Every structure is written in structure tokens, then in C-alpha cells.
mmCIF file of C-alpha atoms and ligand atoms in Angstrom:
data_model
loop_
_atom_site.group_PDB
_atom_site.id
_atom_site.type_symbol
_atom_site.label_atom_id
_atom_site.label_comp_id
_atom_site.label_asym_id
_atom_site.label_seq_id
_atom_site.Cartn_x
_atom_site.Cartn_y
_atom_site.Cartn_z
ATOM 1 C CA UNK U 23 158.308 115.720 90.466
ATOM 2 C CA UNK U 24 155.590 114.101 88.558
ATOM 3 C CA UNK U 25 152.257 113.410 90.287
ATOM 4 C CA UNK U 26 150.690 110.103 89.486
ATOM 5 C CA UNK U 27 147.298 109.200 90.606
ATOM 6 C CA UNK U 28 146.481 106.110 88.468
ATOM 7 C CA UNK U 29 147.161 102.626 89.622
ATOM 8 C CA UNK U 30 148.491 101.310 86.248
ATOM 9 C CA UNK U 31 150.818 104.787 85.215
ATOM 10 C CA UNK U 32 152.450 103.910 88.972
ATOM 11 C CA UNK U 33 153.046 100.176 87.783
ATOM 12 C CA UNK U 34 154.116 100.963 84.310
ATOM 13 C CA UNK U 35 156.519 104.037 85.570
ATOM 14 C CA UNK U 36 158.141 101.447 88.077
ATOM 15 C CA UNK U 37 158.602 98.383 85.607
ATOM 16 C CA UNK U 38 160.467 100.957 83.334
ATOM 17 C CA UNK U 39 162.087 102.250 86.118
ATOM 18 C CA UNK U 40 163.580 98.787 87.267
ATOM 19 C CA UNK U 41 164.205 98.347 83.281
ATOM 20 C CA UNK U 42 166.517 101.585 83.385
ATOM 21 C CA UNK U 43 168.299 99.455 86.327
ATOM 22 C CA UNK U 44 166.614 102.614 88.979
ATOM 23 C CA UNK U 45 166.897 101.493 92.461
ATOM 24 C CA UNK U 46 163.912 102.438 93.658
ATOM 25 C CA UNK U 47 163.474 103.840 97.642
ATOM 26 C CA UNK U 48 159.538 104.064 98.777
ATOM 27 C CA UNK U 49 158.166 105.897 101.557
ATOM 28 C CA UNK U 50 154.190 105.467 102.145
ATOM 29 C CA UNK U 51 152.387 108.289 103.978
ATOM 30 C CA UNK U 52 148.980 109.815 104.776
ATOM 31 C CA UNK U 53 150.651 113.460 104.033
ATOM 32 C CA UNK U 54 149.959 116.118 106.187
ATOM 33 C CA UNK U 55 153.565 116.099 106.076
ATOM 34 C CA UNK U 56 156.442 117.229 107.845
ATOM 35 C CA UNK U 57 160.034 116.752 109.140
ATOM 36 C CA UNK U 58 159.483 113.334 110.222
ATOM 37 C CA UNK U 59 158.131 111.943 107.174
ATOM 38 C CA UNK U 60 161.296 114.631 105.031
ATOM 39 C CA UNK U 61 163.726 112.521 107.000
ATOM 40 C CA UNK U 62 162.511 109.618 105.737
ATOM 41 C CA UNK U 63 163.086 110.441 102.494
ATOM 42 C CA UNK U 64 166.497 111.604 103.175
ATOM 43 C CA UNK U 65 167.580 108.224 104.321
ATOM 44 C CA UNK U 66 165.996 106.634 100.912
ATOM 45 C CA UNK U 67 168.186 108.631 98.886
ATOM 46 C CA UNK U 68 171.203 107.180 100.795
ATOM 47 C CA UNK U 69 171.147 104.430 99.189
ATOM 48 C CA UNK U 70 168.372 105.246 95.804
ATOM 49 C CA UNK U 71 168.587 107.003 92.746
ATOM 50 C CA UNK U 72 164.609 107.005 91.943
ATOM 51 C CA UNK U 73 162.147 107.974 94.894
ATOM 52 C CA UNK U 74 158.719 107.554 95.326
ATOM 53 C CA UNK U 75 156.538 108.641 97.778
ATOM 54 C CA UNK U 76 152.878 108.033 98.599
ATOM 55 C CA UNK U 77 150.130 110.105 100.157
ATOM 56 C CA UNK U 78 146.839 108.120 100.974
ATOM 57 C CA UNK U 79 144.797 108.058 104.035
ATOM 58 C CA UNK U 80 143.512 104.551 103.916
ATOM 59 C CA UNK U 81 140.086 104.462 105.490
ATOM 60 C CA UNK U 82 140.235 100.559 106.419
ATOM 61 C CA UNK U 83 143.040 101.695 109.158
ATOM 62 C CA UNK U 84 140.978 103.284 110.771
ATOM 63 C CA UNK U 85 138.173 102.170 113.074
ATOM 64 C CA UNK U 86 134.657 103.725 113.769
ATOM 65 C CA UNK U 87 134.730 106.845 115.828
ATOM 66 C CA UNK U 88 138.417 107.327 114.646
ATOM 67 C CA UNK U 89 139.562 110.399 112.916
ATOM 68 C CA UNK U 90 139.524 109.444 108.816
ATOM 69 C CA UNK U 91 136.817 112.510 108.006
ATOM 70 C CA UNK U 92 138.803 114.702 109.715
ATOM 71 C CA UNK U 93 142.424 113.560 109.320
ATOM 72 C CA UNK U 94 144.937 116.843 108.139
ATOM 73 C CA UNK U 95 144.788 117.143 103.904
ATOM 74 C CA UNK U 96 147.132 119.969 102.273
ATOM 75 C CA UNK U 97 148.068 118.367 98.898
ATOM 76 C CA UNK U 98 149.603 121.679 97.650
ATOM 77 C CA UNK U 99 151.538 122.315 100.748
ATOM 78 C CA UNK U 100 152.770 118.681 100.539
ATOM 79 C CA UNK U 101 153.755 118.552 97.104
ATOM 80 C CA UNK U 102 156.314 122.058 97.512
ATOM 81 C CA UNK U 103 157.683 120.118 100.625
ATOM 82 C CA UNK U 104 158.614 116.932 98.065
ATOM 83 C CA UNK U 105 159.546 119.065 95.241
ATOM 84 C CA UNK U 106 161.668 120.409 97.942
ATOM 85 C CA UNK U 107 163.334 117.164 98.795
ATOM 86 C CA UNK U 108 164.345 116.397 95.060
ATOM 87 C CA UNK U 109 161.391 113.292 95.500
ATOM 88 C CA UNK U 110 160.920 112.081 92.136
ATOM 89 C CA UNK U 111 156.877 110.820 92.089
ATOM 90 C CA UNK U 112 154.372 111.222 93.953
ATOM 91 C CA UNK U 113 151.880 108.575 94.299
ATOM 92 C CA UNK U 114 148.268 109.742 95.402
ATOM 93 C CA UNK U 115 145.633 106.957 94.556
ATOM 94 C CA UNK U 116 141.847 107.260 94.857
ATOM 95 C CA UNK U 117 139.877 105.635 97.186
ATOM 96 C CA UNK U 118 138.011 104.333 94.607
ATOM 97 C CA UNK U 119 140.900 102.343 92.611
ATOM 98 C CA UNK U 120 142.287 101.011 95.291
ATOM 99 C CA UNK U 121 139.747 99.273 97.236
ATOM 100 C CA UNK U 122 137.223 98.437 94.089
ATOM 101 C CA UNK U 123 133.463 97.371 94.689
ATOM 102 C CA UNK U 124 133.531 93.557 96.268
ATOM 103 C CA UNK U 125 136.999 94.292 97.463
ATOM 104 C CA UNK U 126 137.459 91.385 99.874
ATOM 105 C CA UNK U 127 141.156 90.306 100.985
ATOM 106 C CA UNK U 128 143.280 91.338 103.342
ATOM 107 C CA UNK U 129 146.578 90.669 105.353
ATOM 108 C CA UNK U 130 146.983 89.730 109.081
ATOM 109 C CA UNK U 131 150.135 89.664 110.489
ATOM 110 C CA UNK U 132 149.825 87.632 114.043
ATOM 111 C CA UNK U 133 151.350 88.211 117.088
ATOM 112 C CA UNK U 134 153.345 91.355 116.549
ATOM 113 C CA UNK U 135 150.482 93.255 115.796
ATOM 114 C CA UNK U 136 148.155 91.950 118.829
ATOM 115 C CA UNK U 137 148.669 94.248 122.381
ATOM 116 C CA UNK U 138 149.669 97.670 122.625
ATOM 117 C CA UNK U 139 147.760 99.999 119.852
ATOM 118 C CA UNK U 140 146.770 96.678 118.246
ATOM 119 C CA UNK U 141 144.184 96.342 121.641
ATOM 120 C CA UNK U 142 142.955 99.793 121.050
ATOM 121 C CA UNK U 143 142.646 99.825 117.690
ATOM 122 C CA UNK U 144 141.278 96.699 116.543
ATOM 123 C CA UNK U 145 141.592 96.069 112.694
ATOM 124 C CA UNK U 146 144.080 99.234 112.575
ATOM 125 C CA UNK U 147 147.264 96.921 111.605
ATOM 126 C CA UNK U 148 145.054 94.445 109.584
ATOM 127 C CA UNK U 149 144.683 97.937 107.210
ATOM 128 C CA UNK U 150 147.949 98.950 107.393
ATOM 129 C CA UNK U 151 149.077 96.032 106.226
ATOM 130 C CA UNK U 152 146.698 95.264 103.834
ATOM 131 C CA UNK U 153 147.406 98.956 102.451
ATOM 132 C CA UNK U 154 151.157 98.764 102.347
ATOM 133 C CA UNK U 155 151.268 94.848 100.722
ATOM 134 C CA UNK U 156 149.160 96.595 98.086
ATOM 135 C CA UNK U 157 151.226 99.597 97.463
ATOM 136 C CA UNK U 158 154.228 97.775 97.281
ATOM 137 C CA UNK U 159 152.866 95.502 94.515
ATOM 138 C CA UNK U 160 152.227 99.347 92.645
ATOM 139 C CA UNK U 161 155.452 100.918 93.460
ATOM 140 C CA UNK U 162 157.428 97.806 93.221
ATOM 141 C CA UNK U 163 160.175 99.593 95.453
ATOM 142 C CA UNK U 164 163.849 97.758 96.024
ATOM 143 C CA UNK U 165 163.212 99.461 99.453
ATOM 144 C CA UNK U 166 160.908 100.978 101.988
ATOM 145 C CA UNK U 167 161.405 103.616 104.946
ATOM 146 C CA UNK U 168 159.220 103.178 108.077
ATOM 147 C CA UNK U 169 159.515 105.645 110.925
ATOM 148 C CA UNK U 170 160.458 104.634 114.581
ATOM 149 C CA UNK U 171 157.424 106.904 115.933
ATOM 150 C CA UNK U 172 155.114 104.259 114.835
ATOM 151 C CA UNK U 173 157.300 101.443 116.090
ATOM 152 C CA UNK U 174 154.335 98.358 116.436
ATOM 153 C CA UNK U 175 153.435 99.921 112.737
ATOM 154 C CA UNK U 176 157.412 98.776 111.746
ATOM 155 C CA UNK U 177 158.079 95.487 113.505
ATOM 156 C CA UNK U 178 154.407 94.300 111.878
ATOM 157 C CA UNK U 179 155.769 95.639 108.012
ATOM 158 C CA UNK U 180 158.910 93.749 108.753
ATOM 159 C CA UNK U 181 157.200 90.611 109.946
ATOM 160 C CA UNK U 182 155.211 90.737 106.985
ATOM 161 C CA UNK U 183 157.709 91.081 104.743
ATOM 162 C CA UNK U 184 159.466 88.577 105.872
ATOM 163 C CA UNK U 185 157.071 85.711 106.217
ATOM 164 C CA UNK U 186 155.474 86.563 102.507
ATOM 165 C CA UNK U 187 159.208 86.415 101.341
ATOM 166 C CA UNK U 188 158.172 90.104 99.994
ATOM 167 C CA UNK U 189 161.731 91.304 97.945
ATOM 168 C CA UNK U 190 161.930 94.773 99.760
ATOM 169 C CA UNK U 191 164.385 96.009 102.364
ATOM 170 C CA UNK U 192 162.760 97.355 105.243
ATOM 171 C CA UNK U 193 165.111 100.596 106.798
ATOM 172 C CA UNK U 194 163.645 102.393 109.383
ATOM 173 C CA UNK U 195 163.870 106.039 110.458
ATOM 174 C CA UNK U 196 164.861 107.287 114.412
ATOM 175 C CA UNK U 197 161.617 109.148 115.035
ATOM 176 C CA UNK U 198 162.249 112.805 114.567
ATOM 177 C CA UNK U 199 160.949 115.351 117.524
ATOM 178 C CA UNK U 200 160.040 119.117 117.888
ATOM 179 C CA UNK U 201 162.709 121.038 119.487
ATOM 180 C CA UNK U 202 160.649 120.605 122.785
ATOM 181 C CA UNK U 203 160.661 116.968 122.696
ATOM 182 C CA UNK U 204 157.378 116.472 121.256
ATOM 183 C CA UNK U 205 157.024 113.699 118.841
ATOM 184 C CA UNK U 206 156.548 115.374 115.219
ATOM 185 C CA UNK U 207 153.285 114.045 113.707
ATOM 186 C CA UNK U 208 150.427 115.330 111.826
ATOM 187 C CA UNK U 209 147.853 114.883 114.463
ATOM 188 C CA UNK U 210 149.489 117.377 116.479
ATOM 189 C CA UNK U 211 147.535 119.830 114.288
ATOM 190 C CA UNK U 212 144.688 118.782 116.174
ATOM 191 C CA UNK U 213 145.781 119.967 119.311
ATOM 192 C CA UNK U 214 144.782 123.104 121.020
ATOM 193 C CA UNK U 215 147.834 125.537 123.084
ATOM 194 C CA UNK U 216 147.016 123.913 126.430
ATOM 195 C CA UNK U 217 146.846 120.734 125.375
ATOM 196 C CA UNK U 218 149.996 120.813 123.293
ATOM 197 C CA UNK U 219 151.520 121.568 126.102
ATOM 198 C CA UNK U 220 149.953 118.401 127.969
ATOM 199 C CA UNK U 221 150.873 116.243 125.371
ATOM 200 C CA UNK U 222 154.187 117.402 125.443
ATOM 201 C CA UNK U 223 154.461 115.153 128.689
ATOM 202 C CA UNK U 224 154.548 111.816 126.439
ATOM 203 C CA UNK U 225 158.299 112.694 125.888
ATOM 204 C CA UNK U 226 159.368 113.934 129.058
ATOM 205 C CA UNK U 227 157.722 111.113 130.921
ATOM 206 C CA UNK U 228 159.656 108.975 128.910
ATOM 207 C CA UNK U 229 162.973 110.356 129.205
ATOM 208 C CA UNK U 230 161.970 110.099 133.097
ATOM 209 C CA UNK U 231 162.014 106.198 132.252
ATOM 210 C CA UNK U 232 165.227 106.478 129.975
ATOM 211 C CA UNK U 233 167.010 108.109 133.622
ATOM 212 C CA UNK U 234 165.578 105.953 135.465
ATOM 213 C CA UNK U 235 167.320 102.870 133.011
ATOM 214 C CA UNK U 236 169.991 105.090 132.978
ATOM 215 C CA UNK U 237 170.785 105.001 136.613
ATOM 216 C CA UNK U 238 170.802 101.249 136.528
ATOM 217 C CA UNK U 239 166.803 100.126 136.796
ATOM 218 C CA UNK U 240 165.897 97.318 134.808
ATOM 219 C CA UNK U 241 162.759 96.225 136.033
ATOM 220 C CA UNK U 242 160.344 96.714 133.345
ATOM 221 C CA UNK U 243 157.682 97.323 136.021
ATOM 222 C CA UNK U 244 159.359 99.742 138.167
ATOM 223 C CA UNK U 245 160.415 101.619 134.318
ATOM 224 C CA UNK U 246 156.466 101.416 133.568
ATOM 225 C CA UNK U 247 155.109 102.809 136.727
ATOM 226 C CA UNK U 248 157.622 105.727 136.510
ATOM 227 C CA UNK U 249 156.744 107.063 133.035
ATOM 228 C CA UNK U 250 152.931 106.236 133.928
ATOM 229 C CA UNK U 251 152.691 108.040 136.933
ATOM 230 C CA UNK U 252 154.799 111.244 135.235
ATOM 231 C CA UNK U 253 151.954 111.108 132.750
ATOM 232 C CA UNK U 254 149.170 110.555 134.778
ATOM 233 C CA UNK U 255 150.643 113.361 137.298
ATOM 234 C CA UNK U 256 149.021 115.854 134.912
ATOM 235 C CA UNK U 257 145.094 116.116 134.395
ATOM 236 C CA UNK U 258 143.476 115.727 131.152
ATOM 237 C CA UNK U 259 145.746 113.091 129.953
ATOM 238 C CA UNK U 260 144.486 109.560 129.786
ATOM 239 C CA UNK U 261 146.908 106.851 129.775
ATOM 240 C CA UNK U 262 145.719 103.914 127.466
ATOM 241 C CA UNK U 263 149.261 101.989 128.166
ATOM 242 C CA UNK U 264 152.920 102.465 128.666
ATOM 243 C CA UNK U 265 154.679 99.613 128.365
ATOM 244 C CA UNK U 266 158.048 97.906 127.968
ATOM 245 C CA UNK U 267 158.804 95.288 125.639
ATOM 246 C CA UNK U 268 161.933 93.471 123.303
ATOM 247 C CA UNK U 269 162.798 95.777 120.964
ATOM 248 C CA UNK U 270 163.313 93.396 118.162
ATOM 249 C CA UNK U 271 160.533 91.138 118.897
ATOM 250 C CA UNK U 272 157.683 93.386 120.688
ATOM 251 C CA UNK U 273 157.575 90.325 123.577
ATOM 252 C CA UNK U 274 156.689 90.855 126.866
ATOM 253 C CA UNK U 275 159.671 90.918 129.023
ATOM 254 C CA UNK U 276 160.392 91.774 132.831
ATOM 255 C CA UNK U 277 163.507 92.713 133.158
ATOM 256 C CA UNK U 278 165.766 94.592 130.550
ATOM 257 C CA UNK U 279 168.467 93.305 129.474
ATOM 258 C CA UNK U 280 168.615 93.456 125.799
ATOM 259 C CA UNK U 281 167.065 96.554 123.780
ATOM 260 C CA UNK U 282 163.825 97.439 125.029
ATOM 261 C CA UNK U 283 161.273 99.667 123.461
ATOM 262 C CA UNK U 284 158.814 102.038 126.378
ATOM 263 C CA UNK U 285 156.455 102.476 123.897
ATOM 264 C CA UNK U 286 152.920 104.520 125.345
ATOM 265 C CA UNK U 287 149.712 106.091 123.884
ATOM 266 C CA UNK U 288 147.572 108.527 125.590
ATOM 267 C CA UNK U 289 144.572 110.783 124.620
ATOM 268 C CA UNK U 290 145.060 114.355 125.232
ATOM 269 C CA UNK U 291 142.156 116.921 124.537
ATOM 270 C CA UNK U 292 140.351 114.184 123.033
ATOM 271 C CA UNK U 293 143.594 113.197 120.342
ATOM 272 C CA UNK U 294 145.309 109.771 120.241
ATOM 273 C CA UNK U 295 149.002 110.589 120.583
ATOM 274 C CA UNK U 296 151.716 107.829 121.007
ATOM 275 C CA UNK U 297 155.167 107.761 121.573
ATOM 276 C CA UNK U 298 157.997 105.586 122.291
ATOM 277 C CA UNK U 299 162.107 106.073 123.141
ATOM 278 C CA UNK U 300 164.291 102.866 123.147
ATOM 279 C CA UNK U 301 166.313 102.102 125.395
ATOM 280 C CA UNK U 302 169.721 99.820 125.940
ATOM 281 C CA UNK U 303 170.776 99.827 122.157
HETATM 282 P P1 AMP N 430 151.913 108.664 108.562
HETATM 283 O O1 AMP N 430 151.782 109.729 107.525
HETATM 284 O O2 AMP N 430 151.597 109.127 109.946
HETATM 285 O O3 AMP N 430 151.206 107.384 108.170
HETATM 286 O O4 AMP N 430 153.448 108.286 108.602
HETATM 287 C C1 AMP N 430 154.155 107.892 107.462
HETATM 288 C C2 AMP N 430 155.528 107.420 107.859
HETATM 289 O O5 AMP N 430 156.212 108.477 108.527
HETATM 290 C C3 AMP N 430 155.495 106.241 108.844
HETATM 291 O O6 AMP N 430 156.547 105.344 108.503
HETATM 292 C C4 AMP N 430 155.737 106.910 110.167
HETATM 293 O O7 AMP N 430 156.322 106.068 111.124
HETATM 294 C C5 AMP N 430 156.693 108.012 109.764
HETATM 295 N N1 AMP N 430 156.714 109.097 110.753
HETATM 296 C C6 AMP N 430 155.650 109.806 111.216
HETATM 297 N N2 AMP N 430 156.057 110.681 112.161
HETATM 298 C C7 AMP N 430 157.392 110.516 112.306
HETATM 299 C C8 AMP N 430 158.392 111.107 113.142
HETATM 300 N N3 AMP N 430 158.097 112.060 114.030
HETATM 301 N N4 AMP N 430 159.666 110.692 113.005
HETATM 302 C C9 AMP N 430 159.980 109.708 112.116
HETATM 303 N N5 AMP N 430 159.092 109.105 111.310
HETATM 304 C C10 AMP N 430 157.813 109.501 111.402
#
């Protein structure tokens, strides 16, 4: 695997890439990585012969008070898990190169990215997609993996993509869980026993809601107030929202009867963790 960390190597490795007729597959991360983001890159090689992957924690995702200082690094660790995975380059810009002195434009996707973590984290998809137009104009992939644990994160790449007539197929990856139930991701590192064990109640609340859809409820406020109050039934976890919308278009909707994401987040011991399960597809 060859490690690039210059803007113009990336560009120049991908135009003679796409020369050599390579399909490229591209899966942007903030490392730290693990199953989740492997399985990712699994389903890029379905369908690539060239894979590159990307490890940058972009500091204009994240707002004040959030966690950029102290967000999970292991480079080396990270690296053996993609040499691992038969990934081909690894793509780990500096800070510096990609946002340059007077840097000044950015990309806002509208609706799709407003409610849910978009209220709580205002600015955070204005980044992400600012970030991911950019490294996709480096990598130049033929196509991109997003995970289903960030699900807002994927319907606002897609919109994007779409309505900038970007030329990059947008797969997405089921969101991969610990063999408890708890939704791999690398902010999990963050939490202590006790609260581990607190936050595994994001998943099980939520599978209270899938039963609950399962025995024939489709009111999306009756589905709401049943995973809520699961979660809330244990102290220490703070509910910021659980809610239920179209899985295709992230509207509000009241009843379900097309695909519906429950999609919460929650603070646990102080950590953002989110979650979602879909239900009806
Ligand atoms: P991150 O490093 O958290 O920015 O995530 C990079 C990519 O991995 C995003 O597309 C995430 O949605 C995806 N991802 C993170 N955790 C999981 C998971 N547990 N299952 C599937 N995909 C995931």
C-alpha cells in the first residue's frame, strides 16, 4: 500500500490510474479505524480494481466544544489494518494543504442536512461536505462508500452529488455492530465500562421500536416515544432526539408506510453517540 500525503501525488496517481482504465472505489475516513469502516472497503472491491482510502479529521466538521483535539489518532495501527485489506493508497493530507491561508468556499447542501444532527451540530454537514466535494476532486474516484451508521451524513453526500451532477456512484454500507449490538465507531474509545454499557441502550431501544413496527405499529409517534422512553429509562443518558423519518428522503412523516429510518443521538458519559436501524425495507 503506498501512503500519499501530498495533494498533487494523489491527483497525478489517480489521472494515471483512470489512464490505465483502473476503476477506482474511494472510501473517506477520520481513521481510528475498525470493522465498520473494513467493510466498507470490502464492498468497494466488489465492484473496483484500484482502492483508495482516506484518513483526515477535518476540523471545519466540527463545532466549538466538539471533540477535534481529542478525536482517536493511531496511524500505524490503521495502516496494518489497510495493508490488511489489500487497500491500495492511502490518502492522509495535512491540514495545512487542504484548507490553505484565505481558504474561503464551501458547500451547503439544503434541506437534507437541516434537523436531526444537523440542529445539534450546526455547520457539521456544511464541513462534511465541503471536505468530501474536495477529496473527490483529489481522488477522482468512479465510486464512493458511505456507511449507514451515519445515515443524515449519506442522504446529504448523495444529494450533493446529485444536484452538482458530481460523476461518482454513491454505494452505501449496512452499518456494522459489536456482537452486543452496539454500533461500531471510533468514539466508542471514549467511553468508560459503565458507560459502554449505557450506551449500549441506543441499539436495544431501537430494536424495541423495530418490535414494536414489527407487531404492526406504524405511528411514527407511538415508534418514537417507545425507543425514547427505553432510552431515557436509564440514567446518565441524555436523549438529544429519536426520530422517524422517509428513508429515502429524510422527510418528516407520521405514519410508516414506506421505508422509514429511527434514527437517534444521545450523550452518554459526556460522548455524542448516534444510531439508527431502518425499518420496512
Ligand atoms: P468516520 O471515520 O467516522 O468519518 O467514518 C467513515 C465512514 O465509515 C463513514 O462513511 C461512516 O458512515 C462509516 N462508518 C463508521 N462507522 C460505521 C459502522 N459501524 N458501520 C458501517 N459504516 C460505518
Amino acid at each position: 500500500m503506498k501512503v500519499i500525503r501530498k495533494v498533487k501525488e494523489m491527483q497525478e496517481v489517480s489521472d494515471r490510474l483512470r489512464r490505465e482504465g483502473k476503476k477506482i472505489g474511494f472510501v473517506p475516513t477520520m481513521g481510528y479505524l475498525h470493522e465498520g469502516h473494513l467493510s466498507l472497503m470490502r464492498k468497494a472491491k466488489e465492484s473496483c480494481n484500484s482502492i483508495v482510502v482516506s484518513i483526515f479529521v477535518n476540523p471545519t466538521q466540527f463545532g466549538p466544544g466538539e471533540d477535534f483535539e481529542r478525536y482517536p489518532r493511531d496511524e500505524e495501527g490503521d495502516r496494518a489494518k489497510l495493508e490488511a485489506e489489500g487497500v491500495d493508497f492511502l490518502f492522509i493530507p495535512e491540514r495545512e494543504e487542504m484548507y490553505l491561508p484565505g481558504y474561503q468556499t464551501h458547500v451547503e447542501v439544503g434541506e437534507v442536512s437541516k434537523g436531526l444532527c444537523g440542529d445539534f451540530r450546526p455547520g457539521h454537514f456544511r464541513g462534511v461536505a465541503t471536505v468530501v466535494t474536495k477529496l473527490f476532486n483529489i481522488v477522482k474516484p468512479h465510486l464512493a462508500v458511505f456507511g449507514e451508521k451515519d445515515y443524515q451524513q449519506l442522504l446529504v453526500i448523495k444529494r450533493m452529488v446529485k444536484d452538482l451532477n458530481l460523476d461518482i456512484e454513491i454505494i452505501l454500507g449496512i452499518l456494522i455492530r459489536e456482537e452486543d449490538g452496539i454500533a461500531m465507531s471510533s468514539r466508542n474509545a471514549y467511553l468508560s465500562p459503565e458507560n459502554r454499557e449505557k450506551g449500549l441502550m441506543l441499539s436495544r431501544s431501537l430494536v424495541k421500536g423495530r418490535i414494536s413496527f414489527e407487531s404492526g405499529e406504524r405511528r411514527a409517534s407511538v415508534l418514537c416515544k417507545t425507543v425514547k422512553d427505553s432510552l431515557e429509562s436509564v440514567a446518565g443518558i441524555s436523549v438529544q432526539y429519536v426520530e422517524v423519518r422517509d428513508a429515502e428522503t429524510l422527510e418528516k412523516i407520521e405514519a410508516v408506510d414506506r421505508p422509514a429510518v429511527i434514527a437517534l443521538a444521545a450523550i452518554v458519559g459526556g460522548v455524542r453517540l448516534i444510531d439508527n436501524i431502518i425499518v420496512g425495507r
